[in-house]
XYZ file of C-alpha atoms in Angstrom:
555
model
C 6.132 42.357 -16.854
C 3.779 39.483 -16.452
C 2.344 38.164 -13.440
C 2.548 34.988 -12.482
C -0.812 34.158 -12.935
C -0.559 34.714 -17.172
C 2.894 33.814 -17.620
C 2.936 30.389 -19.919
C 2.817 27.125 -17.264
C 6.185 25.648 -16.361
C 7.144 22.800 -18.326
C 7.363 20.161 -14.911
C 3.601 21.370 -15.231
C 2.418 20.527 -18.629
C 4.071 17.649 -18.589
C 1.640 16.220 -16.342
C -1.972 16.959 -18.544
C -3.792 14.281 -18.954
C -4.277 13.784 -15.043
C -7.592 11.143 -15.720
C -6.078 9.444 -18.156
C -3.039 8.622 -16.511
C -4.808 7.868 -13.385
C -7.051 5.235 -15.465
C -3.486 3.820 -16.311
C -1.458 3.809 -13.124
C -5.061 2.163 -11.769
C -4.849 -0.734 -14.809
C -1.766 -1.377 -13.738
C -2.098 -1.704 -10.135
C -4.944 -3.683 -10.850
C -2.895 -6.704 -12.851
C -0.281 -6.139 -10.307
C -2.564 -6.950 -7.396
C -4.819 -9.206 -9.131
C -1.409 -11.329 -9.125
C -0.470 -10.509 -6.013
C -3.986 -11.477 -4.431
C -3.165 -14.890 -6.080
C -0.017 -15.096 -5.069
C -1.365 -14.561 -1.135
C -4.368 -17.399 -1.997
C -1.283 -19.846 -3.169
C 0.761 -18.833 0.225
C -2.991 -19.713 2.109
C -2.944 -22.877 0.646
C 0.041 -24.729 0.406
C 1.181 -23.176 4.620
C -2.249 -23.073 5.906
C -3.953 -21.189 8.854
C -2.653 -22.523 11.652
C 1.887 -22.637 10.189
C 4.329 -21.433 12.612
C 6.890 -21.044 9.411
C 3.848 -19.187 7.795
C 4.130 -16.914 10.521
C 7.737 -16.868 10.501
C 8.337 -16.380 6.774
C 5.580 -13.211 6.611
C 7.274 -11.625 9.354
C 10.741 -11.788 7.729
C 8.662 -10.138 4.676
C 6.859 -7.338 6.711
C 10.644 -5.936 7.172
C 11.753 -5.455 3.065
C 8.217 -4.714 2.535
C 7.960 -1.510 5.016
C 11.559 -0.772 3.901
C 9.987 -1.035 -0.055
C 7.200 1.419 0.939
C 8.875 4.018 3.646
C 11.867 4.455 1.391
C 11.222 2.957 -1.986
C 7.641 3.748 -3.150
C 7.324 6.202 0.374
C 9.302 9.248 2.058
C 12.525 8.392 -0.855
C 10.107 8.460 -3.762
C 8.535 11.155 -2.255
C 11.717 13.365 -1.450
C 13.247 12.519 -5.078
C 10.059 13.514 -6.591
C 9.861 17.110 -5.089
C 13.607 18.134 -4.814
C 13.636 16.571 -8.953
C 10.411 18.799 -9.772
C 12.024 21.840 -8.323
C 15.865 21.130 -9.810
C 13.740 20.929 -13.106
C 11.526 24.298 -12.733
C 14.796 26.439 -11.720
C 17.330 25.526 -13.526
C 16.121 23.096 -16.355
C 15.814 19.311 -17.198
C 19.555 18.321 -17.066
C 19.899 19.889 -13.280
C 17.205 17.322 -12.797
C 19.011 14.528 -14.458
C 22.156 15.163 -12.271
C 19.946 14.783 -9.323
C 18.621 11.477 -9.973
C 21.980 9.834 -10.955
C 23.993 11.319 -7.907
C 20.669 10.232 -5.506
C 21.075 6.832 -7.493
C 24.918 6.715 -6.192
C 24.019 7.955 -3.024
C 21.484 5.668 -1.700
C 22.440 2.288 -3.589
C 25.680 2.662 -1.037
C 23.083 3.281 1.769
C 20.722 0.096 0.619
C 23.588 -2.337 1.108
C 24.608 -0.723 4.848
C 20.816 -0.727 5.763
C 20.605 -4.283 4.502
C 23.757 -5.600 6.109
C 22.961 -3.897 9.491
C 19.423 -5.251 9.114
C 20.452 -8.794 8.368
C 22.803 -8.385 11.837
C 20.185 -6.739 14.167
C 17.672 -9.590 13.216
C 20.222 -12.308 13.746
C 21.431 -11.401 17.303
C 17.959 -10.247 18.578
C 16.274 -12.044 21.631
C 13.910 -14.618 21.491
C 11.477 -11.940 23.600
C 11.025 -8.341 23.897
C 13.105 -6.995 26.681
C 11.273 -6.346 29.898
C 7.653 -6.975 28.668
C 8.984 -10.935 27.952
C 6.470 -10.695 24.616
C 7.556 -13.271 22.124
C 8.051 -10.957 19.134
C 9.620 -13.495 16.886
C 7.035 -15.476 17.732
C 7.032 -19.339 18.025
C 9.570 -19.862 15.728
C 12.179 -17.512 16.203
C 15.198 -19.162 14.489
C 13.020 -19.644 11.280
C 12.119 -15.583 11.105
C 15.875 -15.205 11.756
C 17.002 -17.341 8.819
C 14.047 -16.223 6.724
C 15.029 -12.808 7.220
C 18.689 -12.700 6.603
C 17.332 -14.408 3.358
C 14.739 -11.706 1.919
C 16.802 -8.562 3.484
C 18.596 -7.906 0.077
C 15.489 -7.112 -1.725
C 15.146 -3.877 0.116
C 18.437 -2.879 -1.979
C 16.492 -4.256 -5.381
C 13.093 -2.846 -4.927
C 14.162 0.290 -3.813
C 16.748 1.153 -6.352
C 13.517 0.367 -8.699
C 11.739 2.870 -6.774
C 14.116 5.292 -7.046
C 14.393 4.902 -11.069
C 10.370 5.029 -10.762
C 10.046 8.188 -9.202
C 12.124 9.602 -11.388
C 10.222 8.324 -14.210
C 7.392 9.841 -12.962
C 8.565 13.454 -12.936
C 9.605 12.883 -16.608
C 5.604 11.954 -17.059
C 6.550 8.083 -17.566
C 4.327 5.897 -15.678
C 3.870 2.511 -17.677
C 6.977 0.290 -17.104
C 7.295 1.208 -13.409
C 4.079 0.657 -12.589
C 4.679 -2.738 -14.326
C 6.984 -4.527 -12.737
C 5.677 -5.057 -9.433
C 3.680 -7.095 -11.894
C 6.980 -9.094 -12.934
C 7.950 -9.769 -9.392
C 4.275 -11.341 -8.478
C 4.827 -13.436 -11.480
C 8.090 -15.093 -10.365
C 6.743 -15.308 -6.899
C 4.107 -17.002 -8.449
C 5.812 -19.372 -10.791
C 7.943 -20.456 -7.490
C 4.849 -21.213 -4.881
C 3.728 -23.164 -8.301
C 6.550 -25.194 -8.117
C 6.967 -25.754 -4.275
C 3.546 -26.027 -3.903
C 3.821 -29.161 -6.464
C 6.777 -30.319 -5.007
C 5.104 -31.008 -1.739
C 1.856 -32.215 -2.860
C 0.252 -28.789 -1.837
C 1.020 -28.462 1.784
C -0.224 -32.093 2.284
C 3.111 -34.451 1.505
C 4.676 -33.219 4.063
C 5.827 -35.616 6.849
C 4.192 -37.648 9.570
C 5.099 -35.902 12.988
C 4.706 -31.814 13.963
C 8.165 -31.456 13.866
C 8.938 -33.166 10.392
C 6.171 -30.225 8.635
C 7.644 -27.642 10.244
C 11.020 -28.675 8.835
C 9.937 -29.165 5.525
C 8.027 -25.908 5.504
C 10.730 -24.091 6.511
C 12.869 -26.085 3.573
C 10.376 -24.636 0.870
C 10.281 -21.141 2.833
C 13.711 -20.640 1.675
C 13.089 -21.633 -1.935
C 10.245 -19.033 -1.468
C 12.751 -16.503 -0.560
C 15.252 -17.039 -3.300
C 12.351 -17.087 -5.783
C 11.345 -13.400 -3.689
C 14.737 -12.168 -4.778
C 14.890 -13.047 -8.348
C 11.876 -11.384 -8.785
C 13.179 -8.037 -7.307
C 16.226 -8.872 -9.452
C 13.338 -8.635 -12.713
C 11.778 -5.420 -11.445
C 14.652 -3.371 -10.933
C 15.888 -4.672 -14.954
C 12.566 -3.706 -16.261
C 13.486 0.111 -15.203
C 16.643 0.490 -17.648
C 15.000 1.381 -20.820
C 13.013 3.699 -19.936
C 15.441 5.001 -18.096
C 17.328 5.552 -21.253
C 14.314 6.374 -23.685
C 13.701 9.721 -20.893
C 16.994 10.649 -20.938
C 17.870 9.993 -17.249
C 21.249 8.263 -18.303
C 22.492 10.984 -20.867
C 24.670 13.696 -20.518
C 23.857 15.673 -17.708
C 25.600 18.710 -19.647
C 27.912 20.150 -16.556
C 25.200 20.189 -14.004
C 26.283 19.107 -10.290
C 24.087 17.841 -7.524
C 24.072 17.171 -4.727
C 22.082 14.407 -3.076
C 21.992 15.265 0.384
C 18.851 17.675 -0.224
C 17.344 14.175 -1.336
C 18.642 12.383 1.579
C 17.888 14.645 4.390
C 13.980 15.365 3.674
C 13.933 11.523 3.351
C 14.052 11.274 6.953
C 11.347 13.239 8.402
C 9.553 11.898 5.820
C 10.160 7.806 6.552
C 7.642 8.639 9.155
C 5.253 11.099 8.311
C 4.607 9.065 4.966
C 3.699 5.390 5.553
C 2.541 5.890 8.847
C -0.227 3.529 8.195
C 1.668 0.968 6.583
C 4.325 1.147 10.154
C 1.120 0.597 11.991
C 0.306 -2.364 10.314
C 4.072 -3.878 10.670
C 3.374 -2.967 14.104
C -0.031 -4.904 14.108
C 2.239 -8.414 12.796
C 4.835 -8.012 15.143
C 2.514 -8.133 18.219
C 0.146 -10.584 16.979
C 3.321 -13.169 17.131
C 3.396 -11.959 20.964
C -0.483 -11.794 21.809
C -2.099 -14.073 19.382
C -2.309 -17.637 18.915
C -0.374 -19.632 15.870
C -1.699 -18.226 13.114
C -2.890 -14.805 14.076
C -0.020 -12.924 12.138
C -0.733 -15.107 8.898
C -4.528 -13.995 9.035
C -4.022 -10.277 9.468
C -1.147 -10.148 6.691
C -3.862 -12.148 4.225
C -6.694 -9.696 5.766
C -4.440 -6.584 4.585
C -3.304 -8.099 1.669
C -7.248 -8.195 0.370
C -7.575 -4.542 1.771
C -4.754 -3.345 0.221
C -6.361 -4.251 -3.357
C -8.895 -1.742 -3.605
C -6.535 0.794 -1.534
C -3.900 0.192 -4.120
C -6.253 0.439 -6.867
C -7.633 3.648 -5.773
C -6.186 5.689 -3.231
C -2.148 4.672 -3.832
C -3.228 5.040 -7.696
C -4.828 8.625 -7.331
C -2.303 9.636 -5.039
C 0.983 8.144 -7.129
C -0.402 10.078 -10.268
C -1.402 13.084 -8.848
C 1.735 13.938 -6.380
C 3.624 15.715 -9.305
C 1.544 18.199 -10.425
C 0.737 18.773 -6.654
C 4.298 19.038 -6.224
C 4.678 21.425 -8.856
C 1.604 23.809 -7.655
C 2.886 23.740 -4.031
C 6.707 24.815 -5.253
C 5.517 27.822 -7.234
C 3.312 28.786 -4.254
C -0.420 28.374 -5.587
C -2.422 27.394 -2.680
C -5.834 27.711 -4.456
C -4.842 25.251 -7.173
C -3.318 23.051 -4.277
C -6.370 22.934 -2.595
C -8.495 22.257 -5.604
C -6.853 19.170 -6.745
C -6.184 17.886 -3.392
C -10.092 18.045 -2.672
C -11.018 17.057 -6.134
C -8.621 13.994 -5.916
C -10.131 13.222 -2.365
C -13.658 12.875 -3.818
C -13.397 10.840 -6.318
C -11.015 8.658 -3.961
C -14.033 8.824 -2.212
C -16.608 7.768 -4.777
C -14.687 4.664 -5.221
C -13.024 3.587 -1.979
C -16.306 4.037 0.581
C -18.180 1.951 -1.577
C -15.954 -0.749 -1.611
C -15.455 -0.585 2.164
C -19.021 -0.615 2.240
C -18.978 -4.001 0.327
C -15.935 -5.441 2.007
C -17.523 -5.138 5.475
C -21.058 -7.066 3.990
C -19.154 -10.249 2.031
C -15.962 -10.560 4.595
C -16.768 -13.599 5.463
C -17.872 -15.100 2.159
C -14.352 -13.251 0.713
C -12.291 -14.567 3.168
C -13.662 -17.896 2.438
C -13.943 -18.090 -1.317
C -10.396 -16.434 -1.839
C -8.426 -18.512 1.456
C -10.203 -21.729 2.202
C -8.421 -24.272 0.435
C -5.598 -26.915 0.521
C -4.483 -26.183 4.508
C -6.628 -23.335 4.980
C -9.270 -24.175 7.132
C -12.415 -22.568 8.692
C -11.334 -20.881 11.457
C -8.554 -19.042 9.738
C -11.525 -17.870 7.736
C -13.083 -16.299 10.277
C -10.451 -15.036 11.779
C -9.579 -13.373 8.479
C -13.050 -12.169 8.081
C -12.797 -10.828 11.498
C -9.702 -9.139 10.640
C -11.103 -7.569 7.203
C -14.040 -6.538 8.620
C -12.245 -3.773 11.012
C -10.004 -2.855 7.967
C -12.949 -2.224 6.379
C -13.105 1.428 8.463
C -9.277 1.887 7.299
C -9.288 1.605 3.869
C -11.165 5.317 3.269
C -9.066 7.574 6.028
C -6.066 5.559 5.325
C -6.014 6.264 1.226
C -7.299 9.824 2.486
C -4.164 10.761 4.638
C -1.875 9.538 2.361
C -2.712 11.806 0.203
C -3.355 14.897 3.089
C -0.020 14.504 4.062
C 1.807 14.617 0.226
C -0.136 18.286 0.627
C 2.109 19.035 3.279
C 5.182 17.912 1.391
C 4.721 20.204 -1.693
C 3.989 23.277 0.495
C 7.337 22.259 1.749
C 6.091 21.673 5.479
C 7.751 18.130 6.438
C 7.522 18.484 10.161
C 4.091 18.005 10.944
C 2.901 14.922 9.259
C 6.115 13.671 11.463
C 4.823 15.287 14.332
C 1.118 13.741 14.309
C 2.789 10.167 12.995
C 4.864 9.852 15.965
C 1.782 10.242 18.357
C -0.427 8.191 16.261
C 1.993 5.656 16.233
C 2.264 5.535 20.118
C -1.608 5.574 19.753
C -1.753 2.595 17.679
C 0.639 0.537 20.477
C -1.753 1.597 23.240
C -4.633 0.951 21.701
C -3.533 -2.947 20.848
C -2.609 -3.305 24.124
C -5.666 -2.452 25.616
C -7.732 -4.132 23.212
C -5.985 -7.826 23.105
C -4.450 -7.844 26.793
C -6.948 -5.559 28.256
C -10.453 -7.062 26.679
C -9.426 -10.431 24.914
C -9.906 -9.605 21.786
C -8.230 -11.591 19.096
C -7.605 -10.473 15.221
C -9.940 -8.190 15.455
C -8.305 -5.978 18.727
C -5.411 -5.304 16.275
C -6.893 -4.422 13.231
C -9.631 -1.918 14.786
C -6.820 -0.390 16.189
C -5.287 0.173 13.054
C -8.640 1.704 11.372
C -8.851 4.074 14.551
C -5.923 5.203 14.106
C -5.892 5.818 10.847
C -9.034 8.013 10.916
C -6.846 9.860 13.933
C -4.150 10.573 11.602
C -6.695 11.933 8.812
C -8.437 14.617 11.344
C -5.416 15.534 12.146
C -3.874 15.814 8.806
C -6.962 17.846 7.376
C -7.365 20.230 10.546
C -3.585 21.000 9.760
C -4.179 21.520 6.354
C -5.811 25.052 7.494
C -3.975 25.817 10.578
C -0.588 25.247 9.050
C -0.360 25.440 5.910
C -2.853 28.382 5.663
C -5.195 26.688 2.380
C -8.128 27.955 1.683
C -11.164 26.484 2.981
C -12.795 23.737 0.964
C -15.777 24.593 -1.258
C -19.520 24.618 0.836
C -20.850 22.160 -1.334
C -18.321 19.388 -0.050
C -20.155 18.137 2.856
C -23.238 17.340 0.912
C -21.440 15.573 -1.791
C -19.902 13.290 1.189
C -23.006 12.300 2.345
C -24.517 11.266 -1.213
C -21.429 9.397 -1.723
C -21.921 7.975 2.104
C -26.012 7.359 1.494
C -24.860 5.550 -1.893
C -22.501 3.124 -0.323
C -24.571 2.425 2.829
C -27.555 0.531 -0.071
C -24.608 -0.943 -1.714
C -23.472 -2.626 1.932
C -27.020 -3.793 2.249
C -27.988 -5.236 -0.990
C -24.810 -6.810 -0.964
C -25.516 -8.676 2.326
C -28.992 -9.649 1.332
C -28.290 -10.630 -2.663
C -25.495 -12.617 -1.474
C -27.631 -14.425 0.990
C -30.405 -14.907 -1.112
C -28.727 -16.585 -3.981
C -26.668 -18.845 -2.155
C -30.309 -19.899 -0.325
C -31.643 -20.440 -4.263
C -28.781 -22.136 -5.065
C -29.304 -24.527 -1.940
C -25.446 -24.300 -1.166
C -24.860 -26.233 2.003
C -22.098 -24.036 2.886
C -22.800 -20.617 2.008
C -19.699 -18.799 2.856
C -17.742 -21.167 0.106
C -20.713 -20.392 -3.088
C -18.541 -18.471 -5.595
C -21.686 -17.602 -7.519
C -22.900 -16.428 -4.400
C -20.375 -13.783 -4.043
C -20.563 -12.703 -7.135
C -23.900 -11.948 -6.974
C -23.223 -9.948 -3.963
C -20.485 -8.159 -5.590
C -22.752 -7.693 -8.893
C -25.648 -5.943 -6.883
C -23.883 -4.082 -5.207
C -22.361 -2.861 -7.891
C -25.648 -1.966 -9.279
C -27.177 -0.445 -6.758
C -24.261 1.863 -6.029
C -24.599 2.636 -9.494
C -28.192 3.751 -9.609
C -28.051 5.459 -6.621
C -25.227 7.450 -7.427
C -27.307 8.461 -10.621
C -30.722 8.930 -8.259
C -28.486 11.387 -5.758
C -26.941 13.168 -8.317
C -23.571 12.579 -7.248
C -21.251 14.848 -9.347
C -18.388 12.298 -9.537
C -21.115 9.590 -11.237
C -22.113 12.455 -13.851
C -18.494 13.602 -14.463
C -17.426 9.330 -15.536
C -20.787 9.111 -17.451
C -19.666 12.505 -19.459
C -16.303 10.610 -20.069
C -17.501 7.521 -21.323
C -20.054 8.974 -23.362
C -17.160 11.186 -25.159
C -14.941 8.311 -25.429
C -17.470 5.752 -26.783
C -20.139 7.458 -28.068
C -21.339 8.804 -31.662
């Protein structure tokens, strides 16, 4: 009889070679998708401003589809789908799998439209203030976030339905179309703040009095929304063929499933999952309580830029490499899950504390270069650089839980990442509150809040990893490859600063937080520098993409 260890790999296995290369593509695509979306936030900048109540008011009716789209779409329902799919498909074959998706499909498209109609009540009868605190949470405008939300609501149903079709794409090996049409939906956003923005002369056409902007702000905030929901309408269509081409809407040859499996990890997992992503919802919601107009606007653009290279990287690596992690932690190989998970984590690593690196040297110049136009003036600049600065110190343990806690979902442990979430969560709430009421801080009390929390949730995570779960330890050598890495980005952070600032001196730019070539020049030597450091150090992850691009492009 053979042992498990030289019986032929399981077919939800195999599936899944390639892990680099479809990394490299997931990453491609993220990139156009966020590429758009970054322009679709610099539009928003422009044509609301810095300082717009409905601004306010319109991004907090979007933080509530948008943590729906990433706790149950692309989070804990993904997530859930993903593993009980993977295991339907190693036990009892491909069509078991097949019935699983289309009775989860059924299943939660009834429970979209309840959590979308209850959601579109709750908002509309909610006070103007939080019960016995008296903390604005609507913020300035609460009848506008009302409206606005009732109007956006019904893309949770859309984007999550997508989701759903994604993940189970994803198990079939298929990652091109889904991780396309977030790219769709940017598009149509775009193409709408084109058109409103044109419409009202780019934020400046707009009326005479306070009152008469606000009113025709809110006006184009609803043409916003509609445009918002046709796009979710194009990303769910963009799922059907492939849908087809993998077989996920043929015959499912007898096989019966149930989708409650799916339904009922989905819950612990809402939690454990996104807790980041709750924090920062949490983070918008009080800065329309404890900050001044604007404040909620600055840290959603902040986030928005942070999100790019966390997208890019760490929601990239961690997207591609969940199913084979899935698969290793289902038939009980805890060497192999420990491998990949700490292989995945360094070359997260090699890319993301770079760029933090970078992020926290140009925030200002970013902020600028990428917000300060039309309506957008200087001091929502700097309170966005403010903000990005502190998010700066998320972006690596953030990326790096994520992916510590999809360990404890395919070794089938869905309790703790709960567990830590809840208290990190409380943490989080504490922390703001001590920080903006206690010390005065503005943007930047919330958003270092966020980045300490994150890096709570990560110790946590990793300790657990060992206690818990019982992995291996990691391999001695990892330590010293995090402080090459570290060394590396610390000279990128610095040459960044200083080429920046010398070039826009050379250039004699009177302003040099606006000098585009500037920035690029920081960006560029930074770059660089990383570069040939990484090479001077030795840095394993450097030599391993050199090897690659020397056997893809060389002789």
């Amino acid at each position: 009889m053979e042992s498990r260890a030289t019986q032929p790999a399981s077919p939800a296995v195999t599936r899944h070679r390639g892990l680099v290369a479809r990394t490299v593509l997931v990453s491609g695509l993220t990139l156009l998708s966020r590429l758009l979306g970054f322009a679709r936030e610099a539009l928003m900048a422009a044509v609301f401003g810095d300082k717009s109540v409905i601004s306010d008011a319109f991004i907090t009716a979007w933080r509530f589809p948008n943590l729906f789209r990433r706790l149950l779409g692309e989070g804990a329902l993904s997530i859930s789908l993903q593993t009980a799919m993977t295991r339907a498909d190693i036990e009892r074959g491909d069509a078991a799998g097949r019935a699983l998706f289309r009775s989860t499909l059924r299943s939660m498209t009834w429970v979209l439209v309840a959590v979308s109609a209850f959601g579109m009540g709750v908002v509309y009868v909610l006070p103007d203030a939080m019960p016995v605190t008296g903390w604005a949470w609507l913020g300035p405008a609460p009848a506008a976030v009302r409206d606005l939300t009732v109007r956006v609501l019904p893309y949770v149903l859309l984007v999550c339905v997508a989701a759903i079709c994604g993940g189970a794409l994803a198990v079939r090996g298929h990652f091109a179309l889904p991780n396309l049409a977030p790219t769709a939906m940017n598009v149509v956003w775009i193409g709408t703040l084109v058109a409103i923005g044109m419409a009202s002369g780019w934020g400046r056409e707009l009326g005479g009095t306070q009152a008469e902007v606000v009113q025709r702000q809110w006006e184009l905030a609803r043409w916003l929304a509609w445009g918002l929901l046709f796009g979710g309408v194009v990303q769910l269509a963009l799922h059907v063929p492939p849908l087809g081409r993998f077989g996920l809407l043929g015959d499912t040859g007898g096989e019966r499933a149930d989708a409650g499996q799916v339904l009922r990890a989905t819950g612990p997992l809402v939690i454990g999952a996104a807790i980041y992503q709750i924090n920062v919802m949490v983070d918008g919601l009080m800065a329309n309580s404890l900050l001044r107009p604007g404040g909620s606007s600055v840290i959603y653009y902040a986030n928005r830029f942070q999100q790019f290279p966390m997208a890019l990287i760490a929601t990239a690596a961690v997207n591609a490499v969940f199913p084979l992690l899935n698969a290793h932690g289902h038939l009980g190989e805890r060497a192999k899950v420990r491998a990949l998970h700490d292989r995945t984590q360094l070359g997260m690593l090699f890319l993301a504390l770079p760029a933090a690196a970078g992020m926290f040297a140009l925030a200002l110049p970013i902020s600028s270069v990428c917000y300060e136009h039309g309506n957008f003036g200087l001091d929502g600049t700097l309170r966005t650089a403010q903000g990005l600065r502190c998010l700066a110190f998320a972006l690596v343990p953030a990326g790096a839980a994520a992916l510590a806690s999809r360990v404890f979902v395919a070794m089938g442990d869905l309790r703790t990442p709960v567990r830590i979430a809840l208290w990190v969560l409380f943490t989080n709430i504490g922390l703001n509150t001590l920080l903006v009421v206690g010390f005065g801080f503005d943007v930047a009390g919330l958003t270092l809040s966020t980045a300490l929390a994150a890096a709570i949730n990560l110790a946590w995570l990793l300790h657990g990893m060992r206690t818990r779960l019982g992995l291996p330890p990691s391999a001695p050598e990892l330590r010293a490859r995090i402080l090459k890495i570290g060394l590396a980005s610390l000279a990128c952070a610095l040459v960044a600063w200083g080429a920046h600032r010398g070039t826009a001196a050379a250039l004699g730019a009177v302003e040099a937080r606006r000098s585009i070539p500037a920035l690029f020049a920081g960006l560029g030597a930074a770059t660089v520098t990383f570069a040939v450091a990484a090479r001077a150090l030795a840095i394993p992850e450097w030599a391993e993409i050199t090897r690659r691009l020397r056997s893809r492009f060389g002789p």
